[in-house]
Coordinates of C-alpha atoms in Angstrom, one line a residue:
M75 CA -139.4 15.6 -118.4
S76 CA -138.9 12.4 -120.3
L77 CA -138.7 8.9 -119.0
S78 CA -135.2 8.5 -120.5
G79 CA -132.2 10.7 -119.8
T80 CA -130.6 13.3 -122.1
T81 CA -127.0 14.4 -122.6
T82 CA -127.4 16.7 -119.6
R83 CA -130.0 15.2 -117.2
Y84 CA -131.1 11.8 -116.0
G85 CA -134.7 10.8 -117.0
S86 CA -137.6 10.9 -114.7
L87 CA -137.5 7.1 -114.0
A88 CA -133.8 7.1 -113.1
Q89 CA -134.4 10.2 -110.8
A90 CA -137.4 8.6 -109.1
L91 CA -135.6 5.3 -108.5
H92 CA -132.5 7.1 -107.2
W93 CA -134.4 9.3 -104.7
L94 CA -136.8 6.5 -103.6
T95 CA -133.8 4.2 -103.0
A96 CA -132.0 7.0 -101.0
L97 CA -135.1 7.6 -98.9
L98 CA -135.7 3.9 -98.2
V99 CA -132.1 3.3 -97.3
L100 CA -132.1 6.2 -94.9
I101 CA -135.3 5.1 -93.2
A102 CA -134.1 1.5 -93.0
F103 CA -130.8 2.7 -91.4
L104 CA -132.7 4.9 -88.9
V105 CA -135.0 2.2 -87.7
S106 CA -132.4 -0.6 -87.6
A107 CA -132.1 -2.2 -84.2
G108 CA -128.5 -3.4 -84.3
G109 CA -126.9 -5.4 -81.5
P110 CA -127.1 -9.1 -80.5
P111 CA -129.7 -11.4 -82.0
E112 CA -131.6 -11.4 -78.6
R113 CA -132.3 -7.7 -79.1
V114 CA -132.8 -7.7 -82.9
Y115 CA -135.3 -10.6 -82.8
S116 CA -137.0 -9.7 -79.5
A117 CA -140.8 -9.5 -79.4
A118 CA -140.6 -5.8 -78.4
R119 CA -138.6 -5.0 -81.6
A120 CA -140.8 -7.1 -84.0
P121 CA -142.7 -4.2 -85.6
T122 CA -139.4 -2.3 -86.2
L123 CA -137.7 -5.4 -87.5
L124 CA -140.7 -6.0 -89.9
L125 CA -140.3 -2.4 -91.2
H126 CA -136.5 -2.7 -91.5
E127 CA -136.7 -6.0 -93.3
S128 CA -139.5 -4.8 -95.6
L129 CA -137.5 -1.7 -96.5
G130 CA -134.4 -3.7 -97.2
F131 CA -136.3 -6.1 -99.4
A132 CA -137.8 -3.1 -101.3
V133 CA -134.3 -1.6 -101.7
F134 CA -133.0 -4.8 -103.2
W135 CA -135.8 -5.0 -105.8
L136 CA -135.4 -1.3 -106.6
L137 CA -131.7 -2.0 -107.3
V138 CA -132.7 -4.8 -109.6
L139 CA -135.1 -2.5 -111.4
R140 CA -132.4 0.2 -111.7
L141 CA -129.9 -2.3 -113.2
V142 CA -132.5 -3.6 -115.6
W143 CA -133.4 0.0 -116.7
R144 CA -129.8 1.2 -116.9
P145 CA -128.9 -0.3 -120.3
F146 CA -132.0 1.2 -121.9
D147 CA -131.5 4.6 -120.4
R148 CA -129.4 7.5 -121.7
I149 CA -126.8 8.4 -119.0
P150 CA -125.9 12.1 -119.1
D151 CA -122.4 13.0 -120.2
S152 CA -120.2 14.1 -117.3
P153 CA -119.5 17.8 -117.1
P154 CA -115.8 18.7 -117.5
M155 CA -113.9 17.8 -114.4
P156 CA -110.4 16.5 -113.6
G157 CA -109.7 12.9 -114.3
W158 CA -109.4 11.9 -110.6
M159 CA -112.9 13.3 -109.9
E160 CA -114.3 11.4 -112.8
L161 CA -112.7 8.2 -111.5
A162 CA -113.8 8.8 -108.0
S163 CA -117.4 9.4 -109.2
K164 CA -117.5 6.2 -111.2
A165 CA -115.9 4.2 -108.3
T166 CA -118.4 5.7 -105.8
H167 CA -121.4 4.9 -108.0
W168 CA -120.4 1.3 -108.5
A169 CA -119.5 0.9 -104.9
L170 CA -122.9 2.1 -103.9
Y171 CA -124.5 -0.3 -106.3
A172 CA -122.5 -3.2 -104.8
L173 CA -123.5 -2.1 -101.3
L174 CA -127.1 -1.9 -102.3
F175 CA -126.8 -5.5 -103.3
A176 CA -124.5 -6.7 -100.4
V177 CA -126.3 -5.1 -97.5
P178 CA -129.7 -6.7 -98.1
M179 CA -128.2 -10.0 -99.1
T180 CA -126.0 -10.3 -96.0
A181 CA -129.1 -9.4 -93.9
M182 CA -131.3 -12.1 -95.5
L183 CA -128.6 -14.7 -95.4
G184 CA -127.6 -13.8 -91.9
A185 CA -131.2 -14.1 -90.7
W186 CA -131.8 -17.3 -92.5
F187 CA -128.6 -19.0 -91.4
G188 CA -129.2 -17.7 -87.9
G189 CA -132.5 -19.6 -87.8
H190 CA -134.7 -16.5 -88.2
P191 CA -137.2 -15.9 -91.0
V192 CA -137.1 -12.7 -93.0
T193 CA -140.6 -11.1 -92.8
V194 CA -141.9 -8.7 -95.5
Y195 CA -145.1 -6.8 -95.6
G196 CA -147.6 -8.6 -97.8
L197 CA -145.4 -11.7 -98.3
G198 CA -145.1 -13.0 -94.7
A199 CA -142.1 -14.9 -93.3
I200 CA -139.5 -16.3 -95.7
G201 CA -137.1 -19.0 -94.5
P202 CA -135.3 -19.8 -92.2
F203 CA -132.5 -22.3 -92.8
S204 CA -130.1 -23.7 -90.2
G205 CA -126.5 -23.0 -90.0
S206 CA -123.8 -21.3 -88.0
W207 CA -123.1 -18.4 -90.4
G208 CA -125.9 -16.2 -89.1
A209 CA -124.0 -14.1 -86.6
P210 CA -121.0 -13.4 -88.8
L211 CA -123.2 -12.4 -91.7
A212 CA -125.3 -10.2 -89.5
E213 CA -122.1 -8.5 -88.3
I214 CA -121.0 -8.0 -91.9
H215 CA -124.5 -6.6 -92.7
G216 CA -124.1 -4.0 -90.0
T217 CA -120.6 -3.0 -91.0
L218 CA -121.6 -2.7 -94.7
G219 CA -124.7 -0.7 -93.8
D220 CA -122.5 1.8 -91.9
I221 CA -120.0 2.0 -94.9
M222 CA -123.0 2.5 -97.3
M223 CA -124.2 5.5 -95.1
W224 CA -120.8 7.1 -95.0
L225 CA -120.3 6.6 -98.8
A226 CA -123.8 7.9 -99.5
G227 CA -123.0 11.0 -97.4
L228 CA -119.8 11.5 -99.2
H229 CA -121.7 11.1 -102.5
A230 CA -124.2 13.8 -101.5
A231 CA -121.5 16.1 -100.2
A232 CA -119.6 15.8 -103.5
A233 CA -122.8 16.6 -105.4
I234 CA -123.4 19.7 -103.3
F235 CA -119.7 20.8 -103.7
H236 CA -120.1 20.5 -107.5
H237 CA -123.2 22.6 -107.4
V238 CA -122.1 25.3 -105.0
F239 CA -118.4 25.7 -105.7
L240 CA -117.7 24.2 -109.2
R241 CA -121.1 25.4 -110.5
D242 CA -121.6 22.5 -112.8
R243 CA -124.6 20.3 -113.4
V244 CA -123.6 17.2 -111.3
L245 CA -126.4 17.8 -108.8
S246 CA -129.0 19.4 -111.2
Q247 CA -128.8 16.4 -113.5
M248 CA -130.3 14.2 -110.8
L249 CA -132.5 16.6 -108.9
P250 CA -135.9 17.4 -110.5
G251 CA -136.5 21.1 -111.1
L252 CA -133.0 22.3 -110.1
P253 CA -131.5 24.5 -112.8
D254 CA -128.1 23.9 -114.2
P255 CA -125.8 26.5 -112.5
S256 CA -123.5 26.5 -115.5
S257 CA -126.2 27.4 -118.0
G258 CA -126.4 31.1 -117.0
L259 CA -130.2 30.9 -116.5
E260 CA -129.8 31.2 -112.8
R261 CA -127.6 34.3 -113.1
Q262 CA -130.1 35.9 -115.6
A263 CA -133.0 35.5 -113.1
R264 CA -131.1 37.4 -110.4
P265 CA -131.6 41.3 -110.2

């Protein structure tokens, strides 16, 4: 598989960045503490907070890398689908990109303006600043994180729907090793 995409598949770099981002977002969501600052920033939660903040920091920089790579990459042509599906797909992708930016930014700004540093493995503590915006930004961070998980779940469900019911290459163009169900190769391999 090539580094760049083709007319029918994303390249290996885009696939790796996609799946690494998805994995880090999922882990960050699962280890997130949530709740009032006293709980989030408690000594008992410090290791979990360090992991959560480090994952969020990595997600942010993966997004930057994805956006830098995107103009140089070949994006696969969409398989034939109704116009509303095409529009929903594009809107979902750009909404996920926006959330991948907004969720870490609101977390960092919320921590900093709440008087807390952001701590990242290998870099140590960054910040804080003073201000009264910390709690509202932390609340926005939590809400946007929930929205991102729901939207990512919808995105995954739509890809599976395309693969199983529409039998097109929407899922196979991003999943390494998965054959295109519309190519007929999968049917030929069956007895």
